[in-house]
Amino acid sequence: MFGELGHPADRTETDISQAAIVLAEKPKFAKDGKLYGVFDILNTPNGKILKTLCDYGSTLGISSRGQGEVLGDDSVDPDTYDCECFDIVLVPAVESARLTFTEGLSKGKTMKQ
């Protein structure tokens, strides 16, 4: 699953030419109930921008992108939600969805959330 730097305003599908990250392993729920994933930063133009921001110490967020039926309370019905990808964003909808940047041993740069 590839992700972009920022959510695009006009589409839900991933534009591979805008890819910055790739989901390196299946996300897992931890005992605290949060979903954690590992992402590799790609050696693409957007990945290089992301790497520079991480090296600078930026506290970036991660946010899912997808579509589904919106319920009366403005939440999305989980039974109809189709997750397209995860994108790197400045302000995630879930404030605690922030990244930890670490150097990976095998594939390069890795981010965990």
PDB file of C-alpha atoms in Angstrom:
ATOM      1  CA  MET A   1       0.000   0.000   0.000  1.00  0.00           C
ATOM      2  CA  PHE A   2       1.541   3.281  -1.157  1.00  0.00           C
ATOM      3  CA  GLY A   3       0.837   6.641   0.476  1.00  0.00           C
ATOM      4  CA  GLU A   4       1.350  10.242  -0.492  1.00  0.00           C
ATOM      5  CA  LEU A   5       2.684  13.393   1.116  1.00  0.00           C
ATOM      6  CA  GLY A   6      -0.587  15.114   2.048  1.00  0.00           C
ATOM      7  CA  HIS A   7      -4.161  14.171   1.154  1.00  0.00           C
ATOM      8  CA  PRO A   8      -5.131  15.054  -2.416  1.00  0.00           C
ATOM      9  CA  ALA A   9      -8.201  17.295  -2.563  1.00  0.00           C
ATOM     10  CA  ASP A  10      -9.736  15.883  -5.723  1.00  0.00           C
ATOM     11  CA  ARG A  11      -9.438  12.075  -5.565  1.00  0.00           C
ATOM     12  CA  THR A  12      -9.430   9.051  -3.284  1.00  0.00           C
ATOM     13  CA  GLU A  13      -7.285   6.727  -5.403  1.00  0.00           C
ATOM     14  CA  THR A  14      -3.507   6.763  -4.988  1.00  0.00           C
ATOM     15  CA  ASP A  15      -1.452   8.449  -7.695  1.00  0.00           C
ATOM     16  CA  ILE A  16       1.696   6.330  -7.864  1.00  0.00           C
ATOM     17  CA  SER A  17       3.668   9.292  -9.237  1.00  0.00           C
ATOM     18  CA  GLN A  18       3.011  11.086  -5.916  1.00  0.00           C
ATOM     19  CA  ALA A  19       4.046   8.182  -3.643  1.00  0.00           C
ATOM     20  CA  ALA A  20       6.220   8.996  -0.620  1.00  0.00           C
ATOM     21  CA  ILE A  21       5.758   5.941   1.633  1.00  0.00           C
ATOM     22  CA  VAL A  22       4.887   2.261   1.448  1.00  0.00           C
ATOM     23  CA  LEU A  23       3.295   0.176   4.179  1.00  0.00           C
ATOM     24  CA  ALA A  24       6.086  -2.259   5.059  1.00  0.00           C
ATOM     25  CA  GLU A  25       4.059  -4.679   7.170  1.00  0.00           C
ATOM     26  CA  LYS A  26       0.438  -5.264   8.092  1.00  0.00           C
ATOM     27  CA  PRO A  27      -0.751  -2.811  10.799  1.00  0.00           C
ATOM     28  CA  LYS A  28      -1.410  -4.326  14.210  1.00  0.00           C
ATOM     29  CA  PHE A  29      -3.595  -3.348  17.137  1.00  0.00           C
ATOM     30  CA  ALA A  30      -1.641  -2.943  20.371  1.00  0.00           C
ATOM     31  CA  LYS A  31      -2.879  -3.566  23.904  1.00  0.00           C
ATOM     32  CA  ASP A  32      -3.650   0.154  24.185  1.00  0.00           C
ATOM     33  CA  GLY A  33      -6.230  -0.273  21.394  1.00  0.00           C
ATOM     34  CA  LYS A  34      -4.273   1.854  18.913  1.00  0.00           C
ATOM     35  CA  LEU A  35      -3.362   0.706  15.427  1.00  0.00           C
ATOM     36  CA  TYR A  36       0.390   0.669  14.730  1.00  0.00           C
ATOM     37  CA  GLY A  37       2.078   0.352  11.348  1.00  0.00           C
ATOM     38  CA  VAL A  38       5.548   0.469   9.852  1.00  0.00           C
ATOM     39  CA  PHE A  39       6.148   2.532   6.724  1.00  0.00           C
ATOM     40  CA  ASP A  40       9.235   2.808   4.534  1.00  0.00           C
ATOM     41  CA  ILE A  41      10.126   6.149   2.983  1.00  0.00           C
ATOM     42  CA  LEU A  42      10.540   5.768  -0.766  1.00  0.00           C
ATOM     43  CA  ASN A  43      13.401   7.243  -2.780  1.00  0.00           C
ATOM     44  CA  THR A  44      10.975   9.381  -4.821  1.00  0.00           C
ATOM     45  CA  PRO A  45      10.714  13.187  -5.049  1.00  0.00           C
ATOM     46  CA  ASN A  46       8.007  13.259  -2.334  1.00  0.00           C
ATOM     47  CA  GLY A  47       9.858  10.655  -0.286  1.00  0.00           C
ATOM     48  CA  LYS A  48      12.974  12.845  -0.360  1.00  0.00           C
ATOM     49  CA  ILE A  49      10.935  15.826   0.876  1.00  0.00           C
ATOM     50  CA  LEU A  50       9.512  13.651   3.641  1.00  0.00           C
ATOM     51  CA  LYS A  51      12.985  12.387   4.595  1.00  0.00           C
ATOM     52  CA  THR A  52      14.244  15.974   4.821  1.00  0.00           C
ATOM     53  CA  LEU A  53      11.322  16.928   7.085  1.00  0.00           C
ATOM     54  CA  CYS A  54      11.971  13.888   9.305  1.00  0.00           C
ATOM     55  CA  ASP A  55      15.706  14.639   9.506  1.00  0.00           C
ATOM     56  CA  TYR A  56      14.826  18.186  10.576  1.00  0.00           C
ATOM     57  CA  GLY A  57      12.758  16.779  13.439  1.00  0.00           C
ATOM     58  CA  SER A  58       9.269  17.560  12.181  1.00  0.00           C
ATOM     59  CA  THR A  59       6.403  15.943  14.043  1.00  0.00           C
ATOM     60  CA  LEU A  60       4.259  14.670  11.197  1.00  0.00           C
ATOM     61  CA  GLY A  61       0.980  12.837  11.310  1.00  0.00           C
ATOM     62  CA  ILE A  62      -0.514   9.930   9.443  1.00  0.00           C
ATOM     63  CA  SER A  63      -4.079   9.707   8.221  1.00  0.00           C
ATOM     64  CA  SER A  64      -6.077   7.099   6.370  1.00  0.00           C
ATOM     65  CA  ARG A  65      -7.696   8.002   3.055  1.00  0.00           C
ATOM     66  CA  GLY A  66     -10.780   6.245   1.809  1.00  0.00           C
ATOM     67  CA  GLN A  67     -14.497   6.485   1.346  1.00  0.00           C
ATOM     68  CA  GLY A  68     -17.673   5.225   2.903  1.00  0.00           C
ATOM     69  CA  GLU A  69     -21.184   6.185   3.883  1.00  0.00           C
ATOM     70  CA  VAL A  70     -21.332   9.184   6.222  1.00  0.00           C
ATOM     71  CA  LEU A  71     -23.604   8.757   9.232  1.00  0.00           C
ATOM     72  CA  GLY A  72     -25.728  11.438  10.933  1.00  0.00           C
ATOM     73  CA  ASP A  73     -22.964  12.332  13.413  1.00  0.00           C
ATOM     74  CA  ASP A  74     -20.490  12.944  10.532  1.00  0.00           C
ATOM     75  CA  SER A  75     -18.630   9.689  11.253  1.00  0.00           C
ATOM     76  CA  VAL A  76     -18.079   7.106   8.529  1.00  0.00           C
ATOM     77  CA  ASP A  77     -19.924   3.789   8.722  1.00  0.00           C
ATOM     78  CA  PRO A  78     -17.160   1.209   9.328  1.00  0.00           C
ATOM     79  CA  ASP A  79     -19.162  -1.422   7.412  1.00  0.00           C
ATOM     80  CA  THR A  80     -18.988   0.673   4.230  1.00  0.00           C
ATOM     81  CA  TYR A  81     -15.523   2.211   4.676  1.00  0.00           C
ATOM     82  CA  ASP A  82     -12.953   1.294   2.020  1.00  0.00           C
ATOM     83  CA  CYS A  83      -9.422   2.317   3.021  1.00  0.00           C
ATOM     84  CA  GLU A  84      -7.362   3.352   0.009  1.00  0.00           C
ATOM     85  CA  CYS A  85      -4.107   4.170   1.812  1.00  0.00           C
ATOM     86  CA  PHE A  86      -2.377   6.107   4.563  1.00  0.00           C
ATOM     87  CA  ASP A  87      -0.936   9.553   3.816  1.00  0.00           C
ATOM     88  CA  ILE A  88       1.544  11.736   5.674  1.00  0.00           C
ATOM     89  CA  VAL A  89      -0.160  14.935   6.862  1.00  0.00           C
ATOM     90  CA  LEU A  90       0.671  17.947   9.011  1.00  0.00           C
ATOM     91  CA  VAL A  91      -2.513  17.767  11.083  1.00  0.00           C
ATOM     92  CA  PRO A  92      -4.080  14.303  11.415  1.00  0.00           C
ATOM     93  CA  ALA A  93      -7.749  13.924  12.359  1.00  0.00           C
ATOM     94  CA  VAL A  94      -6.609  11.843  15.347  1.00  0.00           C
ATOM     95  CA  GLU A  95      -4.130  14.071  17.197  1.00  0.00           C
ATOM     96  CA  SER A  96      -2.147  11.119  18.598  1.00  0.00           C
ATOM     97  CA  ALA A  97      -1.564   9.680  15.095  1.00  0.00           C
ATOM     98  CA  ARG A  98       2.003  10.988  14.985  1.00  0.00           C
ATOM     99  CA  LEU A  99       5.069   9.332  13.517  1.00  0.00           C
ATOM    100  CA  THR A 100       8.285   8.130  15.097  1.00  0.00           C
ATOM    101  CA  PHE A 101      11.158   8.211  12.644  1.00  0.00           C
ATOM    102  CA  THR A 102      13.863   5.545  12.939  1.00  0.00           C
ATOM    103  CA  GLU A 103      16.659   4.346  10.719  1.00  0.00           C
ATOM    104  CA  GLY A 104      15.831   0.932   9.286  1.00  0.00           C
ATOM    105  CA  LEU A 105      18.469  -1.754   8.954  1.00  0.00           C
ATOM    106  CA  SER A 106      17.342  -3.519   5.804  1.00  0.00           C
ATOM    107  CA  LYS A 107      15.240  -1.275   3.583  1.00  0.00           C
ATOM    108  CA  GLY A 108      16.300   2.213   4.576  1.00  0.00           C
ATOM    109  CA  LYS A 109      14.232   4.796   6.402  1.00  0.00           C
ATOM    110  CA  THR A 110      11.302   3.584   8.471  1.00  0.00           C
ATOM    111  CA  MET A 111       8.488   5.388  10.235  1.00  0.00           C
ATOM    112  CA  LYS A 112       6.282   3.838  12.881  1.00  0.00           C
ATOM    113  CA  GLN A 113       2.891   4.893  14.169  1.00  0.00           C
TER     114      GLN A 113
END
